[in-house]
Structures are given as structure tokens and as C-alpha cells.
PDB file of C-alpha atoms in Angstrom:
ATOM      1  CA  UNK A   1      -1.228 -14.682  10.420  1.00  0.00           C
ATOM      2  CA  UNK A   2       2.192 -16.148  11.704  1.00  0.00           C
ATOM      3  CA  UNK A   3       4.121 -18.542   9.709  1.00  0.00           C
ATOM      4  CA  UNK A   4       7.330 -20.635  10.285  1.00  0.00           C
ATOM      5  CA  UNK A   5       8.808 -20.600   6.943  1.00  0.00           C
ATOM      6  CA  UNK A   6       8.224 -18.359   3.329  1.00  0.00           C
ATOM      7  CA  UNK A   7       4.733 -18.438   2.378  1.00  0.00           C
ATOM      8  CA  UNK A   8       3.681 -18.081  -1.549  1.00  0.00           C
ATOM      9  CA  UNK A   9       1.082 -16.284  -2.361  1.00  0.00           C
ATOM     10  CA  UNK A  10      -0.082 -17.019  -5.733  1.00  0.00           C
ATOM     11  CA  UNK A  11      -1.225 -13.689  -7.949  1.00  0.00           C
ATOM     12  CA  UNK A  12      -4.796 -13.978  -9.251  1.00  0.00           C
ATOM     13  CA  UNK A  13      -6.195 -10.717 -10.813  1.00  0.00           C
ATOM     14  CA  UNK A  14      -9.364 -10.595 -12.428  1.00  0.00           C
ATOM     15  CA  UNK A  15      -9.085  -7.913 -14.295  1.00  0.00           C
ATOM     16  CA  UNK A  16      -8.644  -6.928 -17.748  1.00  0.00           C
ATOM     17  CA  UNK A  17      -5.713  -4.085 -16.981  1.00  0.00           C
ATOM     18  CA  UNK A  18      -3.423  -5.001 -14.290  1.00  0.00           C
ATOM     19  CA  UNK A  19      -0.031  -4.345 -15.153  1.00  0.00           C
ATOM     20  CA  UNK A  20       1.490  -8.408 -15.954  1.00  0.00           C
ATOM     21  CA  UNK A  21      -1.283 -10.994 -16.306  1.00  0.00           C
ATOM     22  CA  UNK A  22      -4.501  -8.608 -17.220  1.00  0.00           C
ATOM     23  CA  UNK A  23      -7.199 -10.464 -19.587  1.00  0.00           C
ATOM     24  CA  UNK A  24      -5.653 -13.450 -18.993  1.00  0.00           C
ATOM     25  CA  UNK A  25      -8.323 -14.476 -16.216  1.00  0.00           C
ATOM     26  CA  UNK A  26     -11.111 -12.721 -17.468  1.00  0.00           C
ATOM     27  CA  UNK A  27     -12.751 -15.936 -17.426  1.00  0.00           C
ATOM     28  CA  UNK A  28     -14.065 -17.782 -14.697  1.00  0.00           C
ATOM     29  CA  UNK A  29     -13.197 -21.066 -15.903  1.00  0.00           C
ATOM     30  CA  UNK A  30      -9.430 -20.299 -16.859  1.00  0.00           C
ATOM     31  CA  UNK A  31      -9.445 -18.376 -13.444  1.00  0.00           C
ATOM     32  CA  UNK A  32      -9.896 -21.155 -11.492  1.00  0.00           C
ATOM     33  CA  UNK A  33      -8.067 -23.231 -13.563  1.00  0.00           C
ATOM     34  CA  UNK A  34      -4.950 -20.745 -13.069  1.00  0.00           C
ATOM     35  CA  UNK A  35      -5.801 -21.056  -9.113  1.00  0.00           C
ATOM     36  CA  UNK A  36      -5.594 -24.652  -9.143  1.00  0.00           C
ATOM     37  CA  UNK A  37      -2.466 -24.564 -10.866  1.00  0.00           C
ATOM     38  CA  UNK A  38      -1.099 -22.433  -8.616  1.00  0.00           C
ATOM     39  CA  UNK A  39      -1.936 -24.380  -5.678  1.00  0.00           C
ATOM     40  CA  UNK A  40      -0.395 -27.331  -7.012  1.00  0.00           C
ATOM     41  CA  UNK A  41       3.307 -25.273  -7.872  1.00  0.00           C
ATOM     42  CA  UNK A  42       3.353 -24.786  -4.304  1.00  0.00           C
ATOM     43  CA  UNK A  43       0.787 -21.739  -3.556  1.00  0.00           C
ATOM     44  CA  UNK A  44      -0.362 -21.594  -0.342  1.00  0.00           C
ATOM     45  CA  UNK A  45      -2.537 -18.865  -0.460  1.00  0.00           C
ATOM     46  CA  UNK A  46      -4.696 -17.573  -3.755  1.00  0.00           C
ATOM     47  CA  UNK A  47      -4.910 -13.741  -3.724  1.00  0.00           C
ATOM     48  CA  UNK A  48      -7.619 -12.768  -5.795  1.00  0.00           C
ATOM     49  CA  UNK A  49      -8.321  -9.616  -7.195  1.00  0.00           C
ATOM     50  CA  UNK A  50     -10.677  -8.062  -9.183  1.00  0.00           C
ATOM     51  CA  UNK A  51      -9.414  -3.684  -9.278  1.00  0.00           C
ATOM     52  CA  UNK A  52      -5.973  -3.136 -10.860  1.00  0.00           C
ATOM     53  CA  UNK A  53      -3.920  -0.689  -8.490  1.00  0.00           C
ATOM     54  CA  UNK A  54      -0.883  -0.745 -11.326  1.00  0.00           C
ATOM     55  CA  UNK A  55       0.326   2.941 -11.335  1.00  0.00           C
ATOM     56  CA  UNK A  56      -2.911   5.333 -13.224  1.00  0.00           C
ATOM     57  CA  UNK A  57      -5.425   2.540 -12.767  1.00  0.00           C
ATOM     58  CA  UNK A  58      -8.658   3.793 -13.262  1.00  0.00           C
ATOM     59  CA  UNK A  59     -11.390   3.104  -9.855  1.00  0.00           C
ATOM     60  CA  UNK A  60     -14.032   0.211 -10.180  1.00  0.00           C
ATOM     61  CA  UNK A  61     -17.349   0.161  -8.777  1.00  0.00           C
ATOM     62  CA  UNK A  62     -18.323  -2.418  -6.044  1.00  0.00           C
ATOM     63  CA  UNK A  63     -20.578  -4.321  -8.526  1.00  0.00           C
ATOM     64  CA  UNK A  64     -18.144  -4.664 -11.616  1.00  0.00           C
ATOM     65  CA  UNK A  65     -15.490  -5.893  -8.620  1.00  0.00           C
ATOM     66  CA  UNK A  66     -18.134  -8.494  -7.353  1.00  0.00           C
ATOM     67  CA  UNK A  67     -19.141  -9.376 -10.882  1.00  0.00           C
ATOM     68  CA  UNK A  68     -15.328 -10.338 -11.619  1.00  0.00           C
ATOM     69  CA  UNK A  69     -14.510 -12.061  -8.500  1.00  0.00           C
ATOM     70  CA  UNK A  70     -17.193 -13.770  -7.000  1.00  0.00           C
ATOM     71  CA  UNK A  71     -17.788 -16.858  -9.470  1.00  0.00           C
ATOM     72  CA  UNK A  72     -14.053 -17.444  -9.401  1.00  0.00           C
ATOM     73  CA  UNK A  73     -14.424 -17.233  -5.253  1.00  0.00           C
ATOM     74  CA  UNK A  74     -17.157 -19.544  -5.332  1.00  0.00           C
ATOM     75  CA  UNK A  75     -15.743 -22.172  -7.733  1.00  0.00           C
ATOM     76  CA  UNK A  76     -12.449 -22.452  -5.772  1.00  0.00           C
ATOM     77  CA  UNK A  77     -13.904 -22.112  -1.930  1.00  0.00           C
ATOM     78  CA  UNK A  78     -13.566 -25.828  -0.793  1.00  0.00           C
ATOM     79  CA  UNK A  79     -12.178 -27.392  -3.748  1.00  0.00           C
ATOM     80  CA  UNK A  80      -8.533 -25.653  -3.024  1.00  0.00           C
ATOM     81  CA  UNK A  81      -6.796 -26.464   0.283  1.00  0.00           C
ATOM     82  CA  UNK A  82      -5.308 -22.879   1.127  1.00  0.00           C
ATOM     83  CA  UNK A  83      -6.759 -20.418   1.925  1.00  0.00           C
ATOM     84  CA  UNK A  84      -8.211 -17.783  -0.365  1.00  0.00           C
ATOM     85  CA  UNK A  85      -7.305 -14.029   0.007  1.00  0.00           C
ATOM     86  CA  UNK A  86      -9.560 -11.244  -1.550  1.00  0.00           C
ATOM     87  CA  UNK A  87      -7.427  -8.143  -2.702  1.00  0.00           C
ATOM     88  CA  UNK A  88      -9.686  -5.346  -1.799  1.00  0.00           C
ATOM     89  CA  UNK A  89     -10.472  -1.957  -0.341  1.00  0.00           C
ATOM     90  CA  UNK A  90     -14.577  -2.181  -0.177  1.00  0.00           C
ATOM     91  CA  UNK A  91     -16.202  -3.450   2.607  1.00  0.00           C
ATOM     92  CA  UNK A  92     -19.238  -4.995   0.479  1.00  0.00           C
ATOM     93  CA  UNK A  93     -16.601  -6.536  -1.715  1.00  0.00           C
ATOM     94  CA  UNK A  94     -14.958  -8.360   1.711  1.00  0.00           C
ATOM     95  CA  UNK A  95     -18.066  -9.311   3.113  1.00  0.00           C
ATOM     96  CA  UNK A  96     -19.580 -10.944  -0.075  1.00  0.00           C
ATOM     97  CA  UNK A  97     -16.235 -12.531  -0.649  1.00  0.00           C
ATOM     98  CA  UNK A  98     -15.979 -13.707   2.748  1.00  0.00           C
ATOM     99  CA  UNK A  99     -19.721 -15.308   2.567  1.00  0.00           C
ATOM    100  CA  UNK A 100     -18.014 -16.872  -0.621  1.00  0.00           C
ATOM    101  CA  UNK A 101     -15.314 -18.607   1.209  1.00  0.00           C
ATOM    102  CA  UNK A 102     -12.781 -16.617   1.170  1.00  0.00           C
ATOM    103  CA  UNK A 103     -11.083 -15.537   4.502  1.00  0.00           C
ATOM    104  CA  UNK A 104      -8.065 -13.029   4.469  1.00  0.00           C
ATOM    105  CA  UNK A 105      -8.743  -9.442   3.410  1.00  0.00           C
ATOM    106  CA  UNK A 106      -5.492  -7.713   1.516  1.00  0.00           C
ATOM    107  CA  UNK A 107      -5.751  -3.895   1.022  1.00  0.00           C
ATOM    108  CA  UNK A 108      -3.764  -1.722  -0.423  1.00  0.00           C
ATOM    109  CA  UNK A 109      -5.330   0.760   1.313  1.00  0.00           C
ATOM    110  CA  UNK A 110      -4.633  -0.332   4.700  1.00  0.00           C
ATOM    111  CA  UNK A 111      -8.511  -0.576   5.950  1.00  0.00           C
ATOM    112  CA  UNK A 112      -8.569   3.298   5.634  1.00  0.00           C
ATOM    113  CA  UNK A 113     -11.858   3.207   3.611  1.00  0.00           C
ATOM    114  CA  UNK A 114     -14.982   4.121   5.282  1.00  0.00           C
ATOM    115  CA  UNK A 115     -16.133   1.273   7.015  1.00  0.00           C
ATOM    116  CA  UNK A 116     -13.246  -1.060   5.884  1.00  0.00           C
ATOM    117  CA  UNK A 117     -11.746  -1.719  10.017  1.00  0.00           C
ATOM    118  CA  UNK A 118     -15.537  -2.659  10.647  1.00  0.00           C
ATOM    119  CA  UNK A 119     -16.192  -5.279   7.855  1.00  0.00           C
ATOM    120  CA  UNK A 120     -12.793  -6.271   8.732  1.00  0.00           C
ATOM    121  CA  UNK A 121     -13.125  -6.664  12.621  1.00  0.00           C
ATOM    122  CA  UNK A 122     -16.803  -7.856  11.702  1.00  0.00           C
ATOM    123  CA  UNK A 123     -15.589 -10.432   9.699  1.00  0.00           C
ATOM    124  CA  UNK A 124     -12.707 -12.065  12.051  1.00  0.00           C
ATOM    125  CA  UNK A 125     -10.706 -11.716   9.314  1.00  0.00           C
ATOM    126  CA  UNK A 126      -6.600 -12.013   8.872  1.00  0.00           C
ATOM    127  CA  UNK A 127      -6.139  -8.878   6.999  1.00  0.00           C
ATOM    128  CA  UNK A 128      -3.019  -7.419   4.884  1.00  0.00           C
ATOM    129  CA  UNK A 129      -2.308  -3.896   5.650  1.00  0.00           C
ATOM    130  CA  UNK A 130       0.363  -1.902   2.600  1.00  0.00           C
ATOM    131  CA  UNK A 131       1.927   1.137   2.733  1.00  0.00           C
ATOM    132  CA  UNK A 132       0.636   3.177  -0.451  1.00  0.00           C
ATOM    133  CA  UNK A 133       1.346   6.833  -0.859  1.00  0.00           C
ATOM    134  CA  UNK A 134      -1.403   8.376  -2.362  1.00  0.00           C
ATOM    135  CA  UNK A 135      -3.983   6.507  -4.657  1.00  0.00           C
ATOM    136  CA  UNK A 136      -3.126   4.039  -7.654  1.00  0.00           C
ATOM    137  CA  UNK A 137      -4.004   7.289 -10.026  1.00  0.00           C
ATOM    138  CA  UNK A 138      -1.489   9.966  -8.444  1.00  0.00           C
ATOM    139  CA  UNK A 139       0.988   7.512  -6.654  1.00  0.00           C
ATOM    140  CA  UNK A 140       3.940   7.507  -8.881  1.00  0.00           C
ATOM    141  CA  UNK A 141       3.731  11.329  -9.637  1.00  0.00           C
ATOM    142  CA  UNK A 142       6.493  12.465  -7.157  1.00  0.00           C
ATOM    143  CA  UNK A 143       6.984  10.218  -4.664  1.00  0.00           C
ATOM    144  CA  UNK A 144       8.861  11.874  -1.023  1.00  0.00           C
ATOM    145  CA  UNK A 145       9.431  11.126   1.934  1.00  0.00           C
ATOM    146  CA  UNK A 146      11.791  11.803   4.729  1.00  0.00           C
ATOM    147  CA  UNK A 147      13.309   8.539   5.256  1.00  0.00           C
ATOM    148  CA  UNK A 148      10.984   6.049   3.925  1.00  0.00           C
ATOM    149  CA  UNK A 149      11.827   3.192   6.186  1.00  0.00           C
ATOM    150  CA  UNK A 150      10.686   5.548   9.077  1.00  0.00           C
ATOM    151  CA  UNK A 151       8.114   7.046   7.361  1.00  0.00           C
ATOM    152  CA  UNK A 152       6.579   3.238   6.392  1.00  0.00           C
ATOM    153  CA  UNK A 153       7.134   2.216  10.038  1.00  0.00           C
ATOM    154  CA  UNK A 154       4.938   5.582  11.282  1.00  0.00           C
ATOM    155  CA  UNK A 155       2.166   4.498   9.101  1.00  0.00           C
ATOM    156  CA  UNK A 156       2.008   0.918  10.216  1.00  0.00           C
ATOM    157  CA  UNK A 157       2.084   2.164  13.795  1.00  0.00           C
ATOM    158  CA  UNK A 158      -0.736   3.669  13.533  1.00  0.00           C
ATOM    159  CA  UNK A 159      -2.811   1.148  11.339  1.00  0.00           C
ATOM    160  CA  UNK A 160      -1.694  -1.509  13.658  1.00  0.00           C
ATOM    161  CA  UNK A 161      -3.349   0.561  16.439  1.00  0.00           C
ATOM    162  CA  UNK A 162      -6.107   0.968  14.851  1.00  0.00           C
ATOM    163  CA  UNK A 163      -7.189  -2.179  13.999  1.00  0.00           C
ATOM    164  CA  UNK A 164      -6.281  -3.151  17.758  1.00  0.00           C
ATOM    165  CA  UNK A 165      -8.855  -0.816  19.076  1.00  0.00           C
ATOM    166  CA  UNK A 166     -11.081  -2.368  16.464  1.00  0.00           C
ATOM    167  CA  UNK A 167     -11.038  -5.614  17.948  1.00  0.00           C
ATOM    168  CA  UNK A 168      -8.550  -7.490  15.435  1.00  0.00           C
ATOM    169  CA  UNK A 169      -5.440  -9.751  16.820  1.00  0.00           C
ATOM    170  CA  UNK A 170      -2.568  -8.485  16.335  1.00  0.00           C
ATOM    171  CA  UNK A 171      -1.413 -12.134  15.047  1.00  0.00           C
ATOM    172  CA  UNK A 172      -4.219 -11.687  12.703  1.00  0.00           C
ATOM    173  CA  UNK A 173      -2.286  -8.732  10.552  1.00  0.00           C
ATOM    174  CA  UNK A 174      -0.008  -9.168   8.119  1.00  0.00           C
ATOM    175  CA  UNK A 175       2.031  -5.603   6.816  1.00  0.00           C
ATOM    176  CA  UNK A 176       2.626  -5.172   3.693  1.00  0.00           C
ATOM    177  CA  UNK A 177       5.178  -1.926   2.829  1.00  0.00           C
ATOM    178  CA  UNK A 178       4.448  -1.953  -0.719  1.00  0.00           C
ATOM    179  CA  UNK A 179       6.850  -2.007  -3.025  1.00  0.00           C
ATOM    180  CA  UNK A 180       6.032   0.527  -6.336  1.00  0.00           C
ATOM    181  CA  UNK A 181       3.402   1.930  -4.368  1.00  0.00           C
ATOM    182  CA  UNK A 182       3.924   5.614  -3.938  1.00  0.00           C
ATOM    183  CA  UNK A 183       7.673   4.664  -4.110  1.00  0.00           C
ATOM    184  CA  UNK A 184      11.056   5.636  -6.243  1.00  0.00           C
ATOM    185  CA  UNK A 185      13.446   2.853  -7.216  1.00  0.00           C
ATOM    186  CA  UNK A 186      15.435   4.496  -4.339  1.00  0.00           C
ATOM    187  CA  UNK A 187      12.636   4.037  -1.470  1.00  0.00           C
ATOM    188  CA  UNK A 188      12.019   0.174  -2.764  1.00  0.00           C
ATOM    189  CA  UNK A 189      15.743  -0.457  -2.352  1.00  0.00           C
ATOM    190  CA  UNK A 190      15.722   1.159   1.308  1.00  0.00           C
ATOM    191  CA  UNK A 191      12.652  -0.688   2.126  1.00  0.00           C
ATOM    192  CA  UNK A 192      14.070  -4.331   1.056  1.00  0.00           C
ATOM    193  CA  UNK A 193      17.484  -3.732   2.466  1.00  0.00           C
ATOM    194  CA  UNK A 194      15.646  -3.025   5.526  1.00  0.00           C
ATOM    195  CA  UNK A 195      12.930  -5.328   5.340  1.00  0.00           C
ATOM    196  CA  UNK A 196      13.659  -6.798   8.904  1.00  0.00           C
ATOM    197  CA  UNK A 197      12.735  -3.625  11.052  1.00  0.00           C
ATOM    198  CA  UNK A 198       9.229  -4.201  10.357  1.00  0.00           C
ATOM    199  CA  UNK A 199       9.431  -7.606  12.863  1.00  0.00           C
ATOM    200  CA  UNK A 200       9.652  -5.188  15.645  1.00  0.00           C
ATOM    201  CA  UNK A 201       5.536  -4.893  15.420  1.00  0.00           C
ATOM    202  CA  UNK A 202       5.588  -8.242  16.230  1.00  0.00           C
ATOM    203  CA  UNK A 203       3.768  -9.533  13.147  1.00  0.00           C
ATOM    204  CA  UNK A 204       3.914 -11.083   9.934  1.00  0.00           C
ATOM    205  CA  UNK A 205       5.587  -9.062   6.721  1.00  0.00           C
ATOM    206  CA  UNK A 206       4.511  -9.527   3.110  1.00  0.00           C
ATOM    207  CA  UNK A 207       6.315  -8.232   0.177  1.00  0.00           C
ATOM    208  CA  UNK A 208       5.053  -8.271  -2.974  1.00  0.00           C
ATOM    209  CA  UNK A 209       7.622  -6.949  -6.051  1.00  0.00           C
ATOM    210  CA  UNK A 210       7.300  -9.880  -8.443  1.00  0.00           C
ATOM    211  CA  UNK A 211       7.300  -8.404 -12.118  1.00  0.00           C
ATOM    212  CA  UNK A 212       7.484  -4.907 -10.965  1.00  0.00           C
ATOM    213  CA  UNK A 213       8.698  -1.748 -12.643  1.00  0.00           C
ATOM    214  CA  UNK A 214      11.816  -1.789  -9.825  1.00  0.00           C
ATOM    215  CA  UNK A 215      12.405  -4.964 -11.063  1.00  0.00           C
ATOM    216  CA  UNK A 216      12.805  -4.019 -15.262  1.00  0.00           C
ATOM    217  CA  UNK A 217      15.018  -0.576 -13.812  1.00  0.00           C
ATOM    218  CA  UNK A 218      17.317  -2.866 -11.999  1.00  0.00           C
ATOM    219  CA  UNK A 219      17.472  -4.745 -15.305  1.00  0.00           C
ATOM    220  CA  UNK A 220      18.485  -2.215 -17.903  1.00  0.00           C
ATOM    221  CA  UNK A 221      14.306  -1.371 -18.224  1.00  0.00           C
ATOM    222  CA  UNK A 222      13.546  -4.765 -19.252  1.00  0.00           C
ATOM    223  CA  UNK A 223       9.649  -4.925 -20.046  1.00  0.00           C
ATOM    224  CA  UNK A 224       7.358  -7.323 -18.009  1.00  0.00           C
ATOM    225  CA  UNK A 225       7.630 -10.240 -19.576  1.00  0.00           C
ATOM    226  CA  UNK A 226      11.626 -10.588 -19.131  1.00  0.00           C
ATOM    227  CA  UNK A 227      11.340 -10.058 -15.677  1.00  0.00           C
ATOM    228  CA  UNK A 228      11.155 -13.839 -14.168  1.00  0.00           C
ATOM    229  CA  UNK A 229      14.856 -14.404 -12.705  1.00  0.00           C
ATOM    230  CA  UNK A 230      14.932 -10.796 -11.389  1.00  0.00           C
ATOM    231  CA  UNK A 231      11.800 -11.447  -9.732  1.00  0.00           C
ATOM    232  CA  UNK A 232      12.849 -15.092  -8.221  1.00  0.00           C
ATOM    233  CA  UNK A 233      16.240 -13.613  -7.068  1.00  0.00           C
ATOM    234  CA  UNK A 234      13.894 -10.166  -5.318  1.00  0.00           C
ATOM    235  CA  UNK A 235      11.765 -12.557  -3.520  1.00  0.00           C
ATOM    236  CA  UNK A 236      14.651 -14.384  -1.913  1.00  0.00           C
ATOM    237  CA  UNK A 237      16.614 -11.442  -1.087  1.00  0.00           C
ATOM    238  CA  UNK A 238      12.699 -10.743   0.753  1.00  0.00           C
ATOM    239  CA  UNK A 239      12.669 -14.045   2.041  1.00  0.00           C
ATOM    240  CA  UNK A 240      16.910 -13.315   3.343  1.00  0.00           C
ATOM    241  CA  UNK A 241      15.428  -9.815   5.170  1.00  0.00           C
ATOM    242  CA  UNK A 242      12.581 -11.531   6.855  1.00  0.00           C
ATOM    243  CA  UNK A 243       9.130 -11.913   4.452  1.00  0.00           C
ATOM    244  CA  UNK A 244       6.999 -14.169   5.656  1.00  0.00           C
ATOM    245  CA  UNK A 245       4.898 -13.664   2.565  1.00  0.00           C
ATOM    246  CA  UNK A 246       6.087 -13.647  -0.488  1.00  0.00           C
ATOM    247  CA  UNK A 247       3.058 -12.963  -3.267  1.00  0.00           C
ATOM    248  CA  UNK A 248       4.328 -13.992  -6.650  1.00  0.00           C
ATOM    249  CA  UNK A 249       3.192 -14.457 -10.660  1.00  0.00           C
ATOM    250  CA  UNK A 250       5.726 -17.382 -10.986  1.00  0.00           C
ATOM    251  CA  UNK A 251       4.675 -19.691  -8.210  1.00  0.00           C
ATOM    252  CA  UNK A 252       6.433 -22.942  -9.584  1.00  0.00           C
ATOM    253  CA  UNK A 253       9.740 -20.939 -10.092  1.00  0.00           C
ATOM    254  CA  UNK A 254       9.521 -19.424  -6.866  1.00  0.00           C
ATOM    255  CA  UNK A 255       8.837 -22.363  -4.667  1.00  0.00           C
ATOM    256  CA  UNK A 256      12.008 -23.943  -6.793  1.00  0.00           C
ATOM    257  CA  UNK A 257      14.219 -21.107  -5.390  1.00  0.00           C
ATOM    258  CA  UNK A 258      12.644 -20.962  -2.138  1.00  0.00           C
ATOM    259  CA  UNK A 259      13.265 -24.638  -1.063  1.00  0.00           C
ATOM    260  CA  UNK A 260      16.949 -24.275  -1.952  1.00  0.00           C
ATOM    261  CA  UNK A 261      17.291 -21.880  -0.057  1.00  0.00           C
ATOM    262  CA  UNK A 262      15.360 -23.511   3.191  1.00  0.00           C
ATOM    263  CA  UNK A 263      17.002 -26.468   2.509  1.00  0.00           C
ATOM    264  CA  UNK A 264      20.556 -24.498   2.452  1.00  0.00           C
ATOM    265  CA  UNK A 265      19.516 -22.358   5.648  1.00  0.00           C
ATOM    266  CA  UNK A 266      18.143 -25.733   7.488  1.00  0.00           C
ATOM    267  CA  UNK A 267      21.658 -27.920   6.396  1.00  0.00           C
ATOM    268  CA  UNK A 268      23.035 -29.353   9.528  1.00  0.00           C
ATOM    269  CA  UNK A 269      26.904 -31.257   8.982  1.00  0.00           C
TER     270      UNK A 269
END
């Protein structure tokens, strides 16, 4: 999906151990509550989720996923006016959230599941390919690479390819190099410093580092919850290196710093 200016997406995870906001939206009611408060802070896309990938998550099955998800899908499908992202790697998950209403697919796993390009091409949907080395369990055990911008680029090479010969537009993919991920506080440094070089696949980018561990290390280790301004001020350093998509906890203080920062880049004497 191609955008002109800084999208937000708004962080909705249905789960009861993701690293920031798990339990909160256990709920289907405060769920979509939380959505529409998003949406109105200046959202404009609801990513909802219903696995934790923090670092050591433990897997879900396809049905606990749907169980958490689906209501909340179903509430929000027409009664939101942005679109609604599910944040998954199964293809039964993206099909029965797609025949929920919602219409962009964002995997951490890059559509490398069996039968994930399919669903995907199957579907017509925009899809969010990251960069994860390794799985949510073993991805933060030892972390290497040669040169990780290079190394991310590779990857997304061939992923874009791939869903290409699948049948999916290329302005249909968003990339995602994912920050934390199978990454030191050294490669997430490298890859927003160099955020930019991943234009040259001629689609959108989407980082994603709000409330992340890189965030409390560049902090003194600061724990989650005193993590807003360093999150605000990594999202428009993103937003300075070229994100397109910026998927956030803090939507309201996000947008704030975002628009100042439009406005500033847009001023004309």
C-alpha cells in the first residue's frame, strides 16, 4: 500500500502476554472500545493481533487465535473508517479474518508459512512482510549477521519475489525490517539510520519500535511503561529516514509529534 505522508498504525493485541499492553484487551468490548479510541487519536489503520511474538513467546493454536480476534474483527468491520490489519502468520487465521472485514495481512513471518503466499494472493490482500531472525522463542538468543542492513535487504529480495510470482502487486506490500526481532541494539540502530535503502524495492516501509526493549537500553534500561517520549522521538527519527508506517501504542502522542513535524517539513516562507 503506498501512502503520501506517515501513516499510524494503532497497536491492538489480543492477548494476555504481549510484552506492553497484554490483558488489557482480553475483552471484546474494551477491545473495540480501545480501537475506536485509537481511530479517533488519529489511527489510520487498527492492527490486530491475537499471538504475542515478544521475545520467548510461547506458539498459539489457530483456534485460541480465532477465538481472541474474531469478535473484536467483527464488532469493528464497518463501524471504524480505516482499515483493519490482522497480525498473523496462519492462513485460516487471514482468511477468517478477512471474511470478518478485515483486509491487510501483517506477518512477522514474512508469508513463509505453509500456505501463507496462497491465502495471501487468494485473498487480494495488502500484506506486511518483517524481517525476523529465527522464531519469537529462539530470536534474541544470539543474534548475527554480516551486515544487517544487507542481510535485511537479501531477505526482502527474495520475499518480494516471491509474492510477485504469487500473483500479489508489488504496491500491495508493505516491508517491515523488524526492529527487536532477531536483532542486537547494534543491528536496530544500523537498520533505522539506514531506514531509507529499503525505498529502492519500490514499496512502502513500516517500522514498528514503539515501547521496545531498544527503546528502555537507549534509556538507561528504563522498563515499559517509561518508555513514551523515547518511543515518540524513535518514530519520528522513522518517519525522518523514510517510514511510511509507523505502528504505535501511543497513537494520540504520536499523531501530536507527527503533524509538527509535517507541518515543519511542508512550511513554505
Amino acid at each position: 500500500m503506498m501512502v503520501n505522508q506517515p501513516i499510524i498504525m494503532g497497536v491492538l493485541n489480543i492477548t494476555p502476554d504481549s510484552f506492553s499492553d497484554g490483558g488489557l484487551f482480553l475483552d471484546s468490548a474494551t477491545a473495540v472500545t480501545q480501537a475506536q479510541l485509537m481511530v479517533e487519536e488519529g489511527a489510520g489503520i487498527i492492527d490486530i493481533g491475537g499471538e504475542s511474538t515478544r521475545p520467548g513467546a510461547p506458539a498459539v493454536s489457530s483456534e485460541d487465535e480465532l477465538k481472541r480476534v474474531m469478535p473484536v474483527i467483527e464488532a469493528l468491520s464497518g463501524n471504524i473508517d480505516v482499515p483493519i490489519s490482522i497480525d498473523t502468520s496462519k492462513p485460516i487465521v487471514m482468511k477468517e479474518a478477512f471474511s470478518a472485514g478485515a483486509s491487510i495481512i501483517n506477518d512477522v513471518n514474512a508469508l513463509r508459512a505453509d500456505g501463507a503466499l496462497k491465502m495471501a494472493a487468494e485473498l487480494g490482500a495488502d500484506v506486511c512482510l518483517m524481517h525476523m531472525q529465527g522464531t519469537p522463542r529462539t530470536m534474541q538468543a544470539n543474534p548475527s549477521y554480516d551486515n544487517v542492513v544487507d542481510d535485511v535487504k537479501k531477505f526482502f529480495h527474495e520475499r518480494i519475489a516471491a509474492c510477485e510470482n504469487a500473483g500479489i502487486q508489488l504496491d500491495s506490500i508493505t516491508i517491515d525490517p523488524g526492529f527487536g526481532f532477531g536483532k542486537n541494539l547494534g543491528h536496530n540502530i544500523a537498520l533505522l539510520k539506514n531506514l531509507s535503502e529499503f525505498h529502492d524495492f519500490g514499496v512502502s516501509i513500516l517500522a514498528g519500535l514503539s515501547r521496545k526493549s531498544m527503546i528502555g537500553a537507549l534509556l538507561g534500561d528504563k522498563d515499559v511503561d517509561s518508555r513514551l517520549i523515547g518511543s515518540v522521538t524513535a518514530a519520528l527519527i522513522a518517519a525522518e529516514n523514510g517510514a511510511d508506517i509507523i505502528r504505535v501504542h501511543d497513537v494520540a502522542e504520536t499523531k501530536d509529534a507527527l503533524t509538527v513535524w509535517e507541518q515543519i517539513q511542508n512550511f513554505r516562507e
